[in-house]
mmCIF file of C-alpha atoms in Angstrom:
data_model
loop_
_atom_site.group_PDB
_atom_site.id
_atom_site.type_symbol
_atom_site.label_atom_id
_atom_site.label_comp_id
_atom_site.label_asym_id
_atom_site.label_seq_id
_atom_site.Cartn_x
_atom_site.Cartn_y
_atom_site.Cartn_z
ATOM 1 C CA MET A 1 0.000 0.000 0.000
ATOM 2 C CA LEU A 2 1.327 3.424 -1.008
ATOM 3 C CA SER A 3 2.076 5.886 1.676
ATOM 4 C CA GLU A 4 0.492 9.310 1.613
ATOM 5 C CA GLU A 5 3.791 10.790 0.420
ATOM 6 C CA ASP A 6 4.142 8.206 -2.377
ATOM 7 C CA LEU A 7 0.528 8.776 -3.475
ATOM 8 C CA GLN A 8 1.083 12.535 -3.639
ATOM 9 C CA ALA A 9 4.289 11.995 -5.607
ATOM 10 C CA GLU A 10 2.450 9.789 -8.112
ATOM 11 C CA LEU A 11 -0.319 12.365 -8.503
ATOM 12 C CA ASP A 12 2.280 15.110 -9.064
ATOM 13 C CA ARG A 13 4.051 12.938 -11.636
ATOM 14 C CA ARG A 14 0.819 12.318 -13.539
ATOM 15 C CA GLN A 15 -0.122 15.999 -13.460
ATOM 16 C CA GLU A 16 3.314 16.928 -14.720
ATOM 17 C CA ALA A 17 3.017 14.360 -17.513
ATOM 18 C CA LYS A 18 -0.381 15.811 -18.507
ATOM 19 C CA LYS A 19 1.117 19.303 -18.576
ATOM 20 C CA ARG A 20 3.959 18.121 -20.817
ATOM 21 C CA GLU A 21 1.463 16.401 -23.128
ATOM 22 C CA ALA A 22 -0.677 19.540 -23.287
ATOM 23 C CA ILE A 23 2.376 21.698 -24.051
ATOM 24 C CA LYS A 24 3.513 19.250 -26.739
ATOM 25 C CA ALA A 25 0.028 19.120 -28.279
ATOM 26 C CA LYS A 26 -0.111 22.937 -28.288
ATOM 27 C CA GLU A 27 3.324 23.133 -29.930
ATOM 28 C CA ASN A 28 2.313 20.575 -32.578
ATOM 29 C CA TYR A 29 -0.935 22.428 -33.276
ATOM 30 C CA GLU A 30 0.788 25.810 -33.580
ATOM 31 C CA THR A 31 3.486 24.342 -35.828
ATOM 32 C CA ASP A 32 0.895 22.789 -38.157
ATOM 33 C CA ARG A 33 -1.216 25.956 -38.091
ATOM 34 C CA ASP A 34 1.737 28.184 -38.924
ATOM 35 C CA LYS A 35 2.833 25.875 -41.747
ATOM 36 C CA LEU A 36 -0.704 25.846 -43.196
ATOM 37 C CA VAL A 37 -1.192 29.615 -43.034
ATOM 38 C CA GLY A 38 2.345 30.398 -44.156
ATOM 39 C CA SER A 39 2.099 28.028 -47.111
ATOM 40 C CA MET A 40 -1.194 29.492 -48.298
ATOM 41 C CA ILE A 41 0.000 33.085 -47.831
ATOM 42 C CA ASN A 42 3.121 32.366 -49.873
ATOM 43 C CA GLN A 43 0.963 30.860 -52.622
ATOM 44 C CA ALA A 44 -1.402 33.845 -52.444
ATOM 45 C CA LEU A 45 1.519 36.283 -52.702
ATOM 46 C CA TYR A 46 2.833 34.420 -55.733
ATOM 47 C CA ILE A 47 -0.583 34.377 -57.413
ATOM 48 C CA ASN A 48 -1.041 38.070 -56.569
ATOM 49 C CA SER A 49 2.303 38.832 -58.189
ATOM 50 C CA VAL A 50 1.420 36.790 -61.287
ATOM 51 C CA MET A 51 -2.000 38.446 -61.588
ATOM 52 C CA GLY A 52 -0.485 41.911 -61.123
ATOM 53 C CA ALA A 53 2.027 41.242 -63.881
ATOM 54 C CA PHE A 54 -0.720 39.788 -66.091
ATOM 55 C CA LYS A 55 -2.957 42.829 -65.572
ATOM 56 C CA GLY A 56 -0.094 45.197 -66.364
ATOM 57 C CA GLU A 57 0.770 43.246 -69.505
ATOM 58 C CA ALA A 58 -2.887 43.084 -70.585
ATOM 59 C CA ILE A 59 -3.350 46.851 -70.181
ATOM 60 C CA SER A 60 -0.104 47.592 -72.014
ATOM 61 C CA ARG A 61 -0.977 45.310 -74.941
ATOM 62 C CA LEU A 62 -4.528 46.686 -75.200
ATOM 63 C CA ASP A 63 -3.233 50.267 -75.090
ATOM 64 C CA ASP A 64 -0.823 49.446 -77.897
ATOM 65 C CA PHE A 65 -3.633 47.845 -79.933
ATOM 66 C CA TYR A 66 -6.142 50.679 -79.343
ATOM 67 C CA GLU A 67 -5.304 52.941 -82.307
ATOM 68 C CA ARG A 68 -5.066 49.974 -84.664
ATOM 69 C CA ALA A 69 -8.476 48.657 -83.562
ATOM 70 C CA LYS A 70 -9.977 52.140 -83.818
ATOM 71 C CA ALA A 71 -8.673 52.623 -87.360
ATOM 72 C CA TYR A 72 -10.072 49.223 -88.341
ATOM 73 C CA GLY A 73 -13.507 50.112 -86.941
ATOM 74 C CA ASP A 74 -13.494 47.735 -83.979
ATOM 75 C CA ILE A 75 -13.892 50.675 -81.587
ATOM 76 C CA ARG A 76 -16.626 53.306 -81.604
ATOM 77 C CA SER A 77 -15.485 56.829 -82.437
ATOM 78 C CA THR A 78 -17.218 58.048 -79.270
ATOM 79 C CA SER A 79 -15.157 55.753 -77.048
ATOM 80 C CA LYS A 80 -13.315 57.520 -74.220
ATOM 81 C CA GLY A 81 -10.678 54.826 -74.016
ATOM 82 C CA GLY A 82 -12.750 51.818 -73.018
ATOM 83 C CA PHE A 83 -13.533 49.147 -75.592
ATOM 84 C CA SER A 84 -14.180 45.449 -76.196
ATOM 85 C CA LEU A 85 -12.559 43.080 -78.653
ATOM 86 C CA ARG A 86 -14.042 39.767 -79.793
ATOM 87 C CA THR A 87 -12.474 36.938 -81.753
ATOM 88 C CA SER A 88 -13.771 36.199 -85.260
ATOM 89 C CA ASP A 89 -15.541 33.041 -84.126
ATOM 90 C CA GLY A 90 -17.292 34.975 -81.362
ATOM 91 C CA LYS A 91 -15.998 32.619 -78.677
ATOM 92 C CA PHE A 92 -13.748 34.976 -76.700
ATOM 93 C CA LYS A 93 -14.112 38.606 -75.655
ATOM 94 C CA VAL A 94 -11.870 41.037 -73.779
ATOM 95 C CA SER A 95 -13.312 44.224 -72.276
ATOM 96 C CA TYR A 96 -11.068 47.118 -71.292
ATOM 97 C CA ASP A 97 -12.400 49.951 -69.135
ATOM 98 C CA ARG A 98 -10.876 53.178 -67.889
ATOM 99 C CA ASN A 99 -12.641 54.153 -64.680
ATOM 100 C CA THR A 100 -12.704 57.927 -64.333
ATOM 101 C CA MET A 101 -14.112 60.529 -61.954
ATOM 102 C CA VAL A 102 -15.116 64.102 -62.772
ATOM 103 C CA GLU A 103 -14.243 66.774 -60.229
ATOM 104 C CA TYR A 104 -14.990 70.510 -60.186
ATOM 105 C CA ASP A 105 -12.735 73.194 -58.740
ATOM 106 C CA GLU A 106 -13.624 76.465 -56.986
ATOM 107 C CA ARG A 107 -14.737 78.069 -60.258
ATOM 108 C CA ALA A 108 -17.800 75.827 -60.201
ATOM 109 C CA ASP A 109 -18.820 77.323 -56.848
ATOM 110 C CA LEU A 110 -18.552 80.811 -58.333
ATOM 111 C CA ALA A 111 -20.534 79.674 -61.373
ATOM 112 C CA GLU A 112 -23.285 78.302 -59.144
ATOM 113 C CA GLN A 113 -23.433 81.550 -57.184
ATOM 114 C CA GLN A 114 -23.756 83.682 -60.306
ATOM 115 C CA LEU A 115 -26.242 81.300 -61.861
ATOM 116 C CA ARG A 116 -28.533 81.230 -58.841
ATOM 117 C CA GLU A 117 -28.450 85.026 -58.648
ATOM 118 C CA PHE A 118 -29.352 85.267 -62.332
ATOM 119 C CA LEU A 119 -32.131 82.694 -61.972
ATOM 120 C CA GLN A 120 -33.636 84.438 -58.959
ATOM 121 C CA HIS A 121 -33.717 87.892 -60.534
ATOM 122 C CA MET A 122 -34.255 87.193 -64.226
ATOM 123 C CA VAL A 123 -35.767 83.754 -64.823
ATOM 124 C CA LYS A 124 -37.952 82.675 -61.913
ATOM 125 C CA LYS A 125 -40.869 84.971 -62.777
ATOM 126 C CA ARG A 126 -40.451 84.940 -66.564
ATOM 127 C CA ASP A 127 -39.884 81.232 -67.239
ATOM 128 C CA GLU A 128 -40.823 79.100 -64.286
ATOM 129 C CA LYS A 129 -40.258 75.816 -66.179
ATOM 130 C CA ALA A 130 -36.707 76.801 -67.175
ATOM 131 C CA TYR A 131 -36.070 77.957 -63.616
ATOM 132 C CA GLU A 132 -37.107 74.591 -62.183
ATOM 133 C CA ILE A 133 -35.069 72.623 -64.739
ATOM 134 C CA ILE A 134 -31.880 74.607 -64.193
ATOM 135 C CA THR A 135 -32.300 74.601 -60.415
ATOM 136 C CA THR A 136 -32.639 70.811 -60.520
ATOM 137 C CA LEU A 137 -29.483 70.510 -62.632
ATOM 138 C CA LEU A 138 -27.571 72.496 -60.012
ATOM 139 C CA GLU A 139 -28.466 70.116 -57.197
ATOM 140 C CA ARG A 140 -25.507 68.415 -55.531
ATOM 141 C CA GLY A 141 -25.237 64.814 -54.412
ATOM 142 C CA LYS A 142 -24.788 63.539 -50.861
ATOM 143 C CA SER A 143 -21.026 63.997 -51.212
ATOM 144 C CA GLY A 144 -21.517 67.694 -51.965
ATOM 145 C CA GLN A 145 -20.350 67.285 -55.565
ATOM 146 C CA PHE A 146 -22.129 68.382 -58.715
ATOM 147 C CA ASN A 147 -23.617 65.708 -60.953
ATOM 148 C CA PRO A 148 -21.428 65.683 -64.123
ATOM 149 C CA ILE A 149 -24.339 64.504 -66.295
ATOM 150 C CA ALA A 150 -26.507 67.350 -65.023
ATOM 151 C CA ILE A 151 -23.782 69.948 -65.520
ATOM 152 C CA ASN A 152 -23.188 68.718 -69.076
ATOM 153 C CA GLN A 153 -26.906 69.104 -69.699
ATOM 154 C CA LEU A 154 -26.694 72.624 -68.318
ATOM 155 C CA ILE A 155 -23.790 73.478 -70.602
ATOM 156 C CA LYS A 156 -25.814 72.314 -73.603
ATOM 157 C CA MET A 157 -28.307 75.061 -72.707
ATOM 158 C CA GLU A 158 -25.677 77.815 -72.983
ATOM 159 C CA ASP A 159 -27.458 79.547 -75.896
ATOM 160 C CA LYS A 160 -30.757 79.796 -74.010
ATOM 161 C CA PHE A 161 -29.910 83.182 -72.398
ATOM 162 C CA ASN A 162 -27.547 86.026 -73.302
ATOM 163 C CA ASP A 163 -27.321 87.631 -69.892
ATOM 164 C CA PRO A 164 -23.620 88.177 -68.954
ATOM 165 C CA ARG A 165 -24.078 86.319 -65.667
ATOM 166 C CA TRP A 166 -25.476 83.271 -67.457
ATOM 167 C CA VAL A 167 -22.758 83.327 -70.116
ATOM 168 C CA LYS A 168 -20.026 83.715 -67.491
ATOM 169 C CA ALA A 169 -21.453 80.959 -65.268
ATOM 170 C CA VAL A 170 -21.641 78.452 -68.119
ATOM 171 C CA GLN A 171 -18.075 79.316 -69.151
ATOM 172 C CA LEU A 172 -16.867 78.809 -65.572
ATOM 173 C CA PHE A 173 -18.517 75.392 -65.446
ATOM 174 C CA LYS A 174 -16.737 74.463 -68.681
ATOM 175 C CA GLU A 175 -13.384 75.512 -67.271
ATOM 176 C CA SER A 176 -13.835 74.103 -63.763
ATOM 177 C CA HIS A 177 -14.164 70.396 -64.457
ATOM 178 C CA ALA A 178 -11.346 67.896 -64.721
ATOM 179 C CA VAL A 179 -11.471 64.180 -65.472
ATOM 180 C CA HIS A 180 -9.241 62.013 -63.277
ATOM 181 C CA LEU A 181 -8.335 58.448 -64.128
ATOM 182 C CA ILE A 182 -9.050 56.277 -61.094
ATOM 183 C CA SER A 183 -8.205 52.806 -62.330
ATOM 184 C CA TYR A 184 -8.067 50.384 -65.237
ATOM 185 C CA SER A 185 -10.032 47.161 -65.415
ATOM 186 C CA VAL A 186 -9.813 44.268 -67.844
ATOM 187 C CA SER A 187 -12.449 41.516 -68.053
ATOM 188 C CA PHE A 188 -12.344 38.253 -69.978
ATOM 189 C CA TYR A 189 -15.308 36.307 -71.341
ATOM 190 C CA VAL A 190 -15.927 32.917 -72.935
ATOM 191 C CA LYS A 191 -19.175 32.242 -74.783
ATOM 192 C CA ASN A 192 -21.239 29.392 -73.368
ATOM 193 C CA GLU A 193 -21.963 27.094 -76.316
ATOM 194 C CA ASP A 194 -25.302 25.982 -74.852
ATOM 195 C CA SER A 195 -26.785 29.344 -73.814
ATOM 196 C CA GLY A 196 -24.914 31.529 -76.300
ATOM 197 C CA LYS A 197 -24.152 33.989 -73.482
ATOM 198 C CA ASP A 198 -20.771 35.393 -72.539
ATOM 199 C CA GLU A 199 -19.535 34.018 -69.230
ATOM 200 C CA LEU A 200 -17.031 35.946 -67.159
ATOM 201 C CA VAL A 201 -13.673 34.312 -66.502
ATOM 202 C CA ARG A 202 -13.561 34.879 -62.743
ATOM 203 C CA LEU A 203 -10.211 35.984 -61.370
ATOM 204 C CA SER A 204 -11.356 36.820 -57.830
ATOM 205 C CA LEU A 205 -11.280 33.993 -55.267
ATOM 206 C CA PRO A 206 -14.716 34.738 -53.731
ATOM 207 C CA SER A 207 -16.328 34.508 -57.167
ATOM 208 C CA ILE A 208 -14.630 31.318 -58.377
ATOM 209 C CA PRO A 209 -16.878 28.256 -57.952
ATOM 210 C CA ILE A 210 -15.254 25.042 -56.720
ATOM 211 C CA ILE A 211 -16.479 21.461 -56.907
ATOM 212 C CA ARG A 212 -16.633 19.519 -53.655
ATOM 213 C CA ASP A 213 -18.005 16.060 -52.936
ATOM 214 C CA THR A 214 -20.981 16.083 -50.585
ATOM 215 C CA ASP A 215 -22.221 13.383 -48.243
ATOM 216 C CA ASP A 216 -24.812 12.253 -50.804
ATOM 217 C CA GLY A 217 -22.076 11.541 -53.311
ATOM 218 C CA LYS A 218 -23.072 14.388 -55.598
ATOM 219 C CA ASP A 219 -20.732 17.127 -56.823
ATOM 220 C CA ASN A 220 -21.874 20.598 -55.833
ATOM 221 C CA ALA A 221 -20.394 23.916 -56.928
ATOM 222 C CA ILE A 222 -19.865 26.248 -53.997
ATOM 223 C CA GLY A 223 -18.054 29.472 -53.249
ATOM 224 C CA ALA A 224 -19.357 31.558 -56.153
ATOM 225 C CA ASP A 225 -21.118 34.866 -55.673
#
């Protein structure tokens, strides 16, 4: 029969063994976790680098081809830089877009001030319909910016009045806007032979469907938006 001291020693030994096992299990888990995450991050960084290089090459090649395609008639004369190209058999399509943003400087604020003064004193009582239309075109969005489409519509009305304030305001709006290039985007499409519709070649992980076996033995596509 074990003495009280021997029993306590055995209990301490077992507790110490459990602690060592727990520490070892924790170390093994953290090692496997770090290897898994590190491996995937390294793959992701490589893929990111490849995709970045591919995007840069695609934009460069499309830029180089732009004038040639325009001269051939593949690009509309009204294009602002964005266009699509399709293969002769209709199977593949590449779309190239330049994403821009229109901004107005302080001259637009002065134009608005002059225009509202002119509208209040000269137009409101004489041509209520024109007053309402122009006032609506001057409305700003939630961001406090003018609506470029509305301002362009306003500029098209420049011959409607000959008052110096109107003429000056329209001229200031013309001079105050600048178009800034935000980003480039390139999209790739393959025509579905069954539906006849173009299907996007997805290059973003959340949008790429994957096939996984389910418990019922059927293959299901998951992971696509």
